[in-house]
Tab-separated table of C-alpha atoms in Angstrom:
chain	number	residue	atom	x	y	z
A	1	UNK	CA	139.242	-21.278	1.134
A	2	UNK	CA	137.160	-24.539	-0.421
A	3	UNK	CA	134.649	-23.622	2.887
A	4	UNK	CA	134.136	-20.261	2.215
A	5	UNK	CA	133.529	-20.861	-1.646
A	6	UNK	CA	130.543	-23.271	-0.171
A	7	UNK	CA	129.454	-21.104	1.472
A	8	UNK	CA	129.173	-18.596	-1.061
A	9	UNK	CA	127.688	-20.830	-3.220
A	10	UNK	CA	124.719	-21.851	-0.847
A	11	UNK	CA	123.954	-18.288	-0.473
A	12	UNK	CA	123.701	-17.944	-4.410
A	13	UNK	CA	121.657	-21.121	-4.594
A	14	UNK	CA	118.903	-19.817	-1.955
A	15	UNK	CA	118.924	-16.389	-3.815
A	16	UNK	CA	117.577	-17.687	-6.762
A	17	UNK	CA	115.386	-19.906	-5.512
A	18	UNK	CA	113.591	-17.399	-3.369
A	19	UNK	CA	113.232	-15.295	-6.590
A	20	UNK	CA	111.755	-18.242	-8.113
A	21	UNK	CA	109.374	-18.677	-5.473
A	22	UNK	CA	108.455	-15.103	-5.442
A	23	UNK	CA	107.723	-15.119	-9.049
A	24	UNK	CA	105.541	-18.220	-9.302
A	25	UNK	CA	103.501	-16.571	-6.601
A	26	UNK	CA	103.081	-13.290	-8.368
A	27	UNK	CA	101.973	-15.445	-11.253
A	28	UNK	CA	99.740	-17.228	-9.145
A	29	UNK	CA	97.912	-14.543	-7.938
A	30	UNK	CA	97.565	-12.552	-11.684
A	31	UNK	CA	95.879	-15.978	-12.312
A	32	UNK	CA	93.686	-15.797	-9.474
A	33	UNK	CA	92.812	-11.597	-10.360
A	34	UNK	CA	92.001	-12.569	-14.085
A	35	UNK	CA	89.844	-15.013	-13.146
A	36	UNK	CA	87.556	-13.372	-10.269
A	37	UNK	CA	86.592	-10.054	-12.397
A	38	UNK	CA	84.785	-12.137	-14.776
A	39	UNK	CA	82.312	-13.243	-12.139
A	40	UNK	CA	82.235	-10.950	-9.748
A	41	UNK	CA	82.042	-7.221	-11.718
A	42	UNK	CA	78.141	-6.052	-12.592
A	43	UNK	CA	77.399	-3.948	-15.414
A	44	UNK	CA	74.874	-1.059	-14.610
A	45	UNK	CA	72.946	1.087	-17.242
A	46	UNK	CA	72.282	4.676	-15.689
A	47	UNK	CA	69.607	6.455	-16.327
A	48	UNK	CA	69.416	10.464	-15.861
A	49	UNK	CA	67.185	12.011	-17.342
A	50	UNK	CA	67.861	12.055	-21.136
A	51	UNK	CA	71.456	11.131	-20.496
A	52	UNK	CA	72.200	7.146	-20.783
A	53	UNK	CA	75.400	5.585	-19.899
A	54	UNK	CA	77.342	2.158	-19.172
A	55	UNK	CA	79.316	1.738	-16.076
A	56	UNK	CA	81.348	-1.596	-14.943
A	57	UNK	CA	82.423	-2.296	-11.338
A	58	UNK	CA	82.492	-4.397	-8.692
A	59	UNK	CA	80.375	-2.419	-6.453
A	60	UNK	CA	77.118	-4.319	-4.811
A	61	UNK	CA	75.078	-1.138	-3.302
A	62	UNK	CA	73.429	0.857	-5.789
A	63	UNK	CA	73.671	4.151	-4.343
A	64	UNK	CA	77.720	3.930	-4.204
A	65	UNK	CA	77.497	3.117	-7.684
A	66	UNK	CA	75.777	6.070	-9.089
A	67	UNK	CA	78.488	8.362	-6.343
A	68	UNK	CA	81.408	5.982	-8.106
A	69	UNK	CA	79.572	6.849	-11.785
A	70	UNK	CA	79.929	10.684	-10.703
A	71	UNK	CA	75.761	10.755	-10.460
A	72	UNK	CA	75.099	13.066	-7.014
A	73	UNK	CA	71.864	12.972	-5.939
A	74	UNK	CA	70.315	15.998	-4.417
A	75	UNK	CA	68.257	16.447	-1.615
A	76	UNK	CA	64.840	14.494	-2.417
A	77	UNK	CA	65.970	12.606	-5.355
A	78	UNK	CA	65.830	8.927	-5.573
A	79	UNK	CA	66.356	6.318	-8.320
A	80	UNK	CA	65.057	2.732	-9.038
A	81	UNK	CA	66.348	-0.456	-9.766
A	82	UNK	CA	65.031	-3.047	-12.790
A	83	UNK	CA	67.397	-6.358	-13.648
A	84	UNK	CA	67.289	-6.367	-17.223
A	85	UNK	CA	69.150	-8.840	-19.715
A	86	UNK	CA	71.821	-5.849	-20.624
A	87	UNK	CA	72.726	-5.486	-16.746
A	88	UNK	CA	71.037	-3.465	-14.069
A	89	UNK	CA	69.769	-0.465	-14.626
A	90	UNK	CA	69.388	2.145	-11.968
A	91	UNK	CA	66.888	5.827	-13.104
A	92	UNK	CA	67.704	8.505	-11.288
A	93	UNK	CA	64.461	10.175	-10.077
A	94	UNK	CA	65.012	13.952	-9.643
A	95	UNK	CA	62.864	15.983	-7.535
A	96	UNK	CA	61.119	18.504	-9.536
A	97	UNK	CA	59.171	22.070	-8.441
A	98	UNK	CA	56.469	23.505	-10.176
A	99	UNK	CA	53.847	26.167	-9.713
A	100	UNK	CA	50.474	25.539	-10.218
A	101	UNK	CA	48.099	28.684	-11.091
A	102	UNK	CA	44.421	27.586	-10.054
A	103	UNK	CA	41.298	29.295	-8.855
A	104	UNK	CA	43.244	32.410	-7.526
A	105	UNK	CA	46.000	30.417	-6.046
A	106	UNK	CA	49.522	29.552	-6.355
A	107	UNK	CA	50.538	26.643	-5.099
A	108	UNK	CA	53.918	25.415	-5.815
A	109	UNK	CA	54.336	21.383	-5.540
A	110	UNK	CA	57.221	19.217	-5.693
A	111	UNK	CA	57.094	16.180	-7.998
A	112	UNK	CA	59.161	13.455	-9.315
A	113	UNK	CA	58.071	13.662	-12.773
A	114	UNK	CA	54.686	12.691	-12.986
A	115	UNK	CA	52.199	13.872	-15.425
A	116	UNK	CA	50.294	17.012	-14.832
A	117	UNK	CA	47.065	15.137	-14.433
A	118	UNK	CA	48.188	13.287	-11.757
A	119	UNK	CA	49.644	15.866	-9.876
A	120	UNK	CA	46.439	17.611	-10.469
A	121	UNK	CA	44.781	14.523	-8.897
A	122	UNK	CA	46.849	14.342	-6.248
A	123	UNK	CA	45.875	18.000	-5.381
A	124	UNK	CA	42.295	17.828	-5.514
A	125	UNK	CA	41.923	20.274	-8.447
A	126	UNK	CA	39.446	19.089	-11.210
A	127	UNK	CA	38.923	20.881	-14.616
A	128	UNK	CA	35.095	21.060	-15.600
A	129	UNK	CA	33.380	21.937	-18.793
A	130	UNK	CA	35.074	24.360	-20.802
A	131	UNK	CA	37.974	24.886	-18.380
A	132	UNK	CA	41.572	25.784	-20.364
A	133	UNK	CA	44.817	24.153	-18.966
A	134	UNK	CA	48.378	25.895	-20.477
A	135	UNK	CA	49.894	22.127	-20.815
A	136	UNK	CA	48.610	19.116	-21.607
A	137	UNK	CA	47.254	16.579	-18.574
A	138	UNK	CA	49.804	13.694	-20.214
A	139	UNK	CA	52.960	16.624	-19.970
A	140	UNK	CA	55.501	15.047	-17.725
A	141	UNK	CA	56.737	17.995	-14.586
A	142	UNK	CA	59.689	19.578	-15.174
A	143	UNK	CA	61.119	21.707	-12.436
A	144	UNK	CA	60.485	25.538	-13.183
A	145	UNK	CA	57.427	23.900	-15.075
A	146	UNK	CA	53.958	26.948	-14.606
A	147	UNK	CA	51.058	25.381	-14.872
A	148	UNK	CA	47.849	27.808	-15.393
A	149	UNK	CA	44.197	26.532	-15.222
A	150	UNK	CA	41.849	29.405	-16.314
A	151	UNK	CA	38.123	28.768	-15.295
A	152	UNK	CA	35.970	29.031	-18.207
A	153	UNK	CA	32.163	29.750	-17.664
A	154	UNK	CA	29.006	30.531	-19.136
A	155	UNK	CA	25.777	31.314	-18.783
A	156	UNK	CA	22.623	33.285	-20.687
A	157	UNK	CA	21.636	36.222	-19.267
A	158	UNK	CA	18.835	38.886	-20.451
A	159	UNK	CA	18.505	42.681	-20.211
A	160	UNK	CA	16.609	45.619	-21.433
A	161	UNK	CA	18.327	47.859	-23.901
A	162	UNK	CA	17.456	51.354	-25.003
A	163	UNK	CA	16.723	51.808	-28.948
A	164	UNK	CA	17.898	55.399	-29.963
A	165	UNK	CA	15.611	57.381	-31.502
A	166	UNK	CA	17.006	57.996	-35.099
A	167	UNK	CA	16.545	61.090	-37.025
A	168	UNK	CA	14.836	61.699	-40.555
A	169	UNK	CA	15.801	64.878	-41.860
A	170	UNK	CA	13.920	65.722	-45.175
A	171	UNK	CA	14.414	68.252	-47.476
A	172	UNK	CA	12.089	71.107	-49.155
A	173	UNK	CA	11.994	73.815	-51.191
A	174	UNK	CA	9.183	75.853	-49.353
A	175	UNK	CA	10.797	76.320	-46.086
A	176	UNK	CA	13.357	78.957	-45.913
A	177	UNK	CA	17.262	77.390	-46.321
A	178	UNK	CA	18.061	76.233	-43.132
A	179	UNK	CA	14.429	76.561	-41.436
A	180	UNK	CA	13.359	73.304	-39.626
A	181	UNK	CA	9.599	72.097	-39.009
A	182	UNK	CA	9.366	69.084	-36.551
A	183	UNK	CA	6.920	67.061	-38.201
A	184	UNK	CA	7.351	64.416	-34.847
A	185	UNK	CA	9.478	64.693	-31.900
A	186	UNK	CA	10.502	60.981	-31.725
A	187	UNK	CA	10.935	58.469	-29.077
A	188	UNK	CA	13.402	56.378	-27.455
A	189	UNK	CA	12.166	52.214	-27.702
A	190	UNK	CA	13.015	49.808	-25.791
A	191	UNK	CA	14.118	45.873	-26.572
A	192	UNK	CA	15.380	42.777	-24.317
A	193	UNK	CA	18.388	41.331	-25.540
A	194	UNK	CA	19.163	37.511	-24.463
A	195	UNK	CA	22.972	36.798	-25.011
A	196	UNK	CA	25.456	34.238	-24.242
A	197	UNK	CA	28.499	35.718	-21.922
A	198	UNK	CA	31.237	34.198	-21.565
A	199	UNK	CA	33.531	34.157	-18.284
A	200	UNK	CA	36.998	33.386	-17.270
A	201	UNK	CA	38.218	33.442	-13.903
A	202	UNK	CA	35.309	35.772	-12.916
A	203	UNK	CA	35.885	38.253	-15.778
A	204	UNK	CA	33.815	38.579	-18.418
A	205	UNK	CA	35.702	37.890	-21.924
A	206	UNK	CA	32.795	37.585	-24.552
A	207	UNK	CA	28.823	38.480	-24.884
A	208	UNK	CA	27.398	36.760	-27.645
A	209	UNK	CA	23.764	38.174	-28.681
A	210	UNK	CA	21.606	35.422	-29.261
A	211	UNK	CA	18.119	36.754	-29.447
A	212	UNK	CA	16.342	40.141	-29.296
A	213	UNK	CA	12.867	41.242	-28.993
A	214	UNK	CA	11.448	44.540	-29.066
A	215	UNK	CA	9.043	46.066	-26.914
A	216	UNK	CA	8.334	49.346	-27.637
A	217	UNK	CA	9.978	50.195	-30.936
A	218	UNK	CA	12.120	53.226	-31.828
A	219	UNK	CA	10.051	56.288	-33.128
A	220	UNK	CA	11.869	58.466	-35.209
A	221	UNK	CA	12.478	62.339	-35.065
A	222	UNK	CA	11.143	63.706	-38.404
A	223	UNK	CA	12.284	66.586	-39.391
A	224	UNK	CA	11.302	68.582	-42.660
A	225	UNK	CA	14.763	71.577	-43.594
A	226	UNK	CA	14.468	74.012	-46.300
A	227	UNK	CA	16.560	73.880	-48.879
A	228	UNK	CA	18.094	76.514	-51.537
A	229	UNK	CA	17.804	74.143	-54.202
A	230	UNK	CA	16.210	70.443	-53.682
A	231	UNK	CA	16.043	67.568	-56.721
A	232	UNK	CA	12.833	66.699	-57.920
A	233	UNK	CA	12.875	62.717	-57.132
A	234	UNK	CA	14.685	60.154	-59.225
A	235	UNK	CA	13.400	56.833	-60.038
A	236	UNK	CA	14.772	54.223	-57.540
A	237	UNK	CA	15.282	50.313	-57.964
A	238	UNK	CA	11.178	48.532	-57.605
A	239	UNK	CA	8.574	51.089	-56.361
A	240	UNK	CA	10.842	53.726	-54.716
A	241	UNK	CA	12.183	56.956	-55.263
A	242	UNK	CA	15.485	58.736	-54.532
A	243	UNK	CA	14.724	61.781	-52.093
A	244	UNK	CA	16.089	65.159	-52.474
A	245	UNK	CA	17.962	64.376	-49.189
A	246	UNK	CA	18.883	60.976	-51.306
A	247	UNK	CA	16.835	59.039	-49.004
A	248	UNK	CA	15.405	55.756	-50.775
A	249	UNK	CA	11.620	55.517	-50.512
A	250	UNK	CA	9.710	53.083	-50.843
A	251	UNK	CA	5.607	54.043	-52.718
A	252	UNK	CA	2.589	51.673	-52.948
A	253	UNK	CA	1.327	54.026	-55.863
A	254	UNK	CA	1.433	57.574	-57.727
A	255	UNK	CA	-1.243	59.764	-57.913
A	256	UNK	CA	-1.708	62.784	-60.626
A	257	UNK	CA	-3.586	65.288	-58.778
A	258	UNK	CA	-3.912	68.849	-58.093
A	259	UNK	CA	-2.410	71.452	-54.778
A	260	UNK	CA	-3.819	74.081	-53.473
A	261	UNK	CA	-2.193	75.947	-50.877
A	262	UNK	CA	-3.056	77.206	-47.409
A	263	UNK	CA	-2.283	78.936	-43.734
A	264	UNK	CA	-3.403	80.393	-40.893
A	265	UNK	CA	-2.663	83.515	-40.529
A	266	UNK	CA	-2.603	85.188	-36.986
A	267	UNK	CA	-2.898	82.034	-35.224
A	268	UNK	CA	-2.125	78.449	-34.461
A	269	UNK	CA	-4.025	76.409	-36.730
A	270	UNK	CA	-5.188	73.138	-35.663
A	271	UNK	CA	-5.717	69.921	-38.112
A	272	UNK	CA	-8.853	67.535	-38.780
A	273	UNK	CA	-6.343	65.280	-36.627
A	274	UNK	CA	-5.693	67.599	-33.462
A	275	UNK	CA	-2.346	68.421	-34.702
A	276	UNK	CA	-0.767	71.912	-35.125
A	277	UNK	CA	-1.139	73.262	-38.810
A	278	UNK	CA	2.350	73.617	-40.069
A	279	UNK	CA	4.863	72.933	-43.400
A	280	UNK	CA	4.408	69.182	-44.336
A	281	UNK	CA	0.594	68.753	-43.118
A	282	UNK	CA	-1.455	68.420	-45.380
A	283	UNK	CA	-5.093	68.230	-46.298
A	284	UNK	CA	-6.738	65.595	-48.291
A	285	UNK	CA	-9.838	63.498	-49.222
A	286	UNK	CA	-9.913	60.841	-46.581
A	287	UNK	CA	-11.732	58.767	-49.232
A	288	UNK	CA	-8.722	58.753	-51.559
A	289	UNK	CA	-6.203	59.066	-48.759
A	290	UNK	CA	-6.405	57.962	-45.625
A	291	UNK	CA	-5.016	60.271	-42.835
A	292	UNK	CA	-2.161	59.431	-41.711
A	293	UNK	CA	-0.858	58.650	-44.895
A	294	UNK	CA	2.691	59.302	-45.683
A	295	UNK	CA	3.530	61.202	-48.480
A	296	UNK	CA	6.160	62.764	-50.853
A	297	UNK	CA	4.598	65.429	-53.113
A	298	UNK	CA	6.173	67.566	-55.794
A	299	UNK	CA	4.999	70.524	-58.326
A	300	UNK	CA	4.744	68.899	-61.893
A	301	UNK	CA	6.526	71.709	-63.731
A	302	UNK	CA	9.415	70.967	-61.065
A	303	UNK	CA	9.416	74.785	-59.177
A	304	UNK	CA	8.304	73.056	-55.994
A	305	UNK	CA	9.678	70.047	-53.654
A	306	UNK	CA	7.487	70.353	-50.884
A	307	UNK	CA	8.696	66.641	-50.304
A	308	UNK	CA	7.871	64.624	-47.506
A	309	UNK	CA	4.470	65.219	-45.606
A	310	UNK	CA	1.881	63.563	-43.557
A	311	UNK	CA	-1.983	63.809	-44.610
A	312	UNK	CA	-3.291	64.695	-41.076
A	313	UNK	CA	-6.271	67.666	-42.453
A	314	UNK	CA	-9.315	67.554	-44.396
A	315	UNK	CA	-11.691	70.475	-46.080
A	316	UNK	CA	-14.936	71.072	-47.402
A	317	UNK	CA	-13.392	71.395	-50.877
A	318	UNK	CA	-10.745	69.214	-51.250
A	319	UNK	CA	-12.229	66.278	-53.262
A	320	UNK	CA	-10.849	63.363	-54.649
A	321	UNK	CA	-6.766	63.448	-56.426
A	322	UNK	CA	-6.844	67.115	-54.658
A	323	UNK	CA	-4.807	68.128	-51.957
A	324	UNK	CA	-4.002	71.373	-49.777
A	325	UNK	CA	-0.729	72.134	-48.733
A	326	UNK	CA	0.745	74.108	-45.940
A	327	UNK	CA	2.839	76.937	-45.951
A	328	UNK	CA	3.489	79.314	-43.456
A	329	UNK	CA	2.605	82.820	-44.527
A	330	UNK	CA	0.037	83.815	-47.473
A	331	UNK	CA	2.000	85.222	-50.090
A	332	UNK	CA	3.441	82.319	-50.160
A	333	UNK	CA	0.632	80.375	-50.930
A	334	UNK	CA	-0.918	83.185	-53.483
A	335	UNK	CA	2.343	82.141	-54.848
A	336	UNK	CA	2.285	78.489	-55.446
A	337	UNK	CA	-1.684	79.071	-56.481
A	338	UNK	CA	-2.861	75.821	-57.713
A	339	UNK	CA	-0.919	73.424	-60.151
A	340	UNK	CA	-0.867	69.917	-60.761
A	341	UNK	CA	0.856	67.863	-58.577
A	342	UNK	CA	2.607	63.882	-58.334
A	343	UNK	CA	1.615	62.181	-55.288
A	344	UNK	CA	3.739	59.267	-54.339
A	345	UNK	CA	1.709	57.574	-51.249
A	346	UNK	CA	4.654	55.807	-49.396
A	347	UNK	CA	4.503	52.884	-47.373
């Protein structure tokens, strides 16, 4: 019995001190696992695009890292490396794609976030002059990033342009209502006009008129209408008078004179200036009034307008402030007679 109670007893003994071993060991090695962390684990700072954050292992290669930090990198993205004070830090470089709009192209470019200038460099494509980009050169690529360069140019240019004939209608009493007596026919002129245009991409956007000269001027269609009624002129701001048609014009002086009247009955009367006699030619003294002269004539008692007319005939007995009107049949002038008249000689 006192052998197999030593027995016993050695087997206890052993027990424990195997569990004693065991534990010193396992303290051992916690010892040994505190201690190597603190030397061996690097601290990275990740970069991705605006996101920052901090990541701690024990990891040497770079690349693992960012798979370890949950970072995937796609097909043609990259990142770099900088030792800094704070730890490593790795920027993930992502491959961008952008379309580039340029002389009637599209070209579509991947980049890894470099300003558009550079890309632009890189390409070959230059902006000159007055050229419009829809970024600015310093914008860093973004994928899905358009870039559009419109062309700008200009150039002066010069062409002839037509001046339209205006029309001058004027109005008189002595024609029937409605009647019409071409006093001229009018002409078309003609001008060259120097302007500025103004291109993009081919197209013209703008023409900017800078200078225009006339070569033939514009010779209006004047036109004398009767009238059932027609106001006697009003007094206009400086030398001018309102019209009956309220046209504004302009007189170097009056004269007080007296009208007769006068036709051609049967046939086409001619003037002293190889016109055809008709209403609103008139006859004058060349010495008082030159022919050619413009004029705007009404009856001083205020029965007649006969308005605007050119002095274009001349007769043996119209002498000085006199002048002989037109009218087209005789009774009419039997009617008018002879009365004092104001004479405004326009300009």
């Amino acid at each position: 019995m006192r052998s197999k109670h030593k027995r016993v007893s050695a087997l206890r003994w052993r027990a424990r001190w195997e569990r004693a071993m065991a534990v010193a060991i396992m303290v051992s090695l916690t010892a040994s696992l505190l201690m190597v962390p603190a030397a061996a684990r690097s601290t990275y700072i990740i970069h991705d695009g605006d996101a920052v954050r901090t990541y701690a292992t024990f990891r040497r290669d770079a690349r693992q890292v960012l798979l370890d930090a949950g970072i995937a990198l796609g097909a043609g993205d990259t990142f770099t490396a900088l030792e800094a004070d704070d730890g490593l830090h790795l920027t993930v470089v992502r491959r961008q794609s952008i379309r580039i709009y340029a002389d009637g192209e599209v070209t579509a470019v991947e980049t890894y976030g470099e300003p558009v200038g550079q890309v632009l460099e890189t390409l070959g494509i230059r902006l000159d002059g007055d050229d419009r980009i829809s970024v600015g050169l310093d914008t860093p690529t973004v994928t899905g990033m358009t870039v559009v360069i419109t062309r700008v140019h200009q150039e002066t240019v010069t062409c002839e342009q037509v001046i339209p004939a205006e029309e001058d209608v004027y109005l008189n009493t002595v024609l029937a209502p409605g009647a019409e007596t071409v006093l001229q026919e009018g002409a078309d002129g003609l001008k060259t006009v120097e302007a500025l245009v103004t291109y993009e991409d081919g197209v013209e956007v703008s023409r900017q008129v800078t200078a225009e000269t006339v070569v033939t001027p514009a010779q209006p269609r004047v036109v004398i209408r009767g009238a059932e009624e027609a106001a006697m002129p009003a007094d206009a701001e400086g030398d001018a008078i309102l019209a009956a048609g309220g046209e504004v014009l302009e007189y170097t002086h009056v004269i007080d004179g007296m009208a007769t009247a006068y036709n051609c009955p049967g046939y086409v009367g001619t003037t002293a200036s190889g016109t055809v006699a008709q209403v609103g030619k008139v006859a004058v003294d060349p010495r008082v009034i030159p022919l050619g002269t413009r004029l705007y004539i009404v009856s001083q008692d205020g029965q007649y307008v006969y308005g605007y007319c050119v002095a274009e005939d001349t007769g043996g007995l119209i002498k000085g402030n006199k002048v002989d009107l037109y009218f087209n049949t005789w009774d009419e002038c039997i009617q008018f007679g002879y009365r004092p008249v104001t004479i405004y000689v326009l300009e």
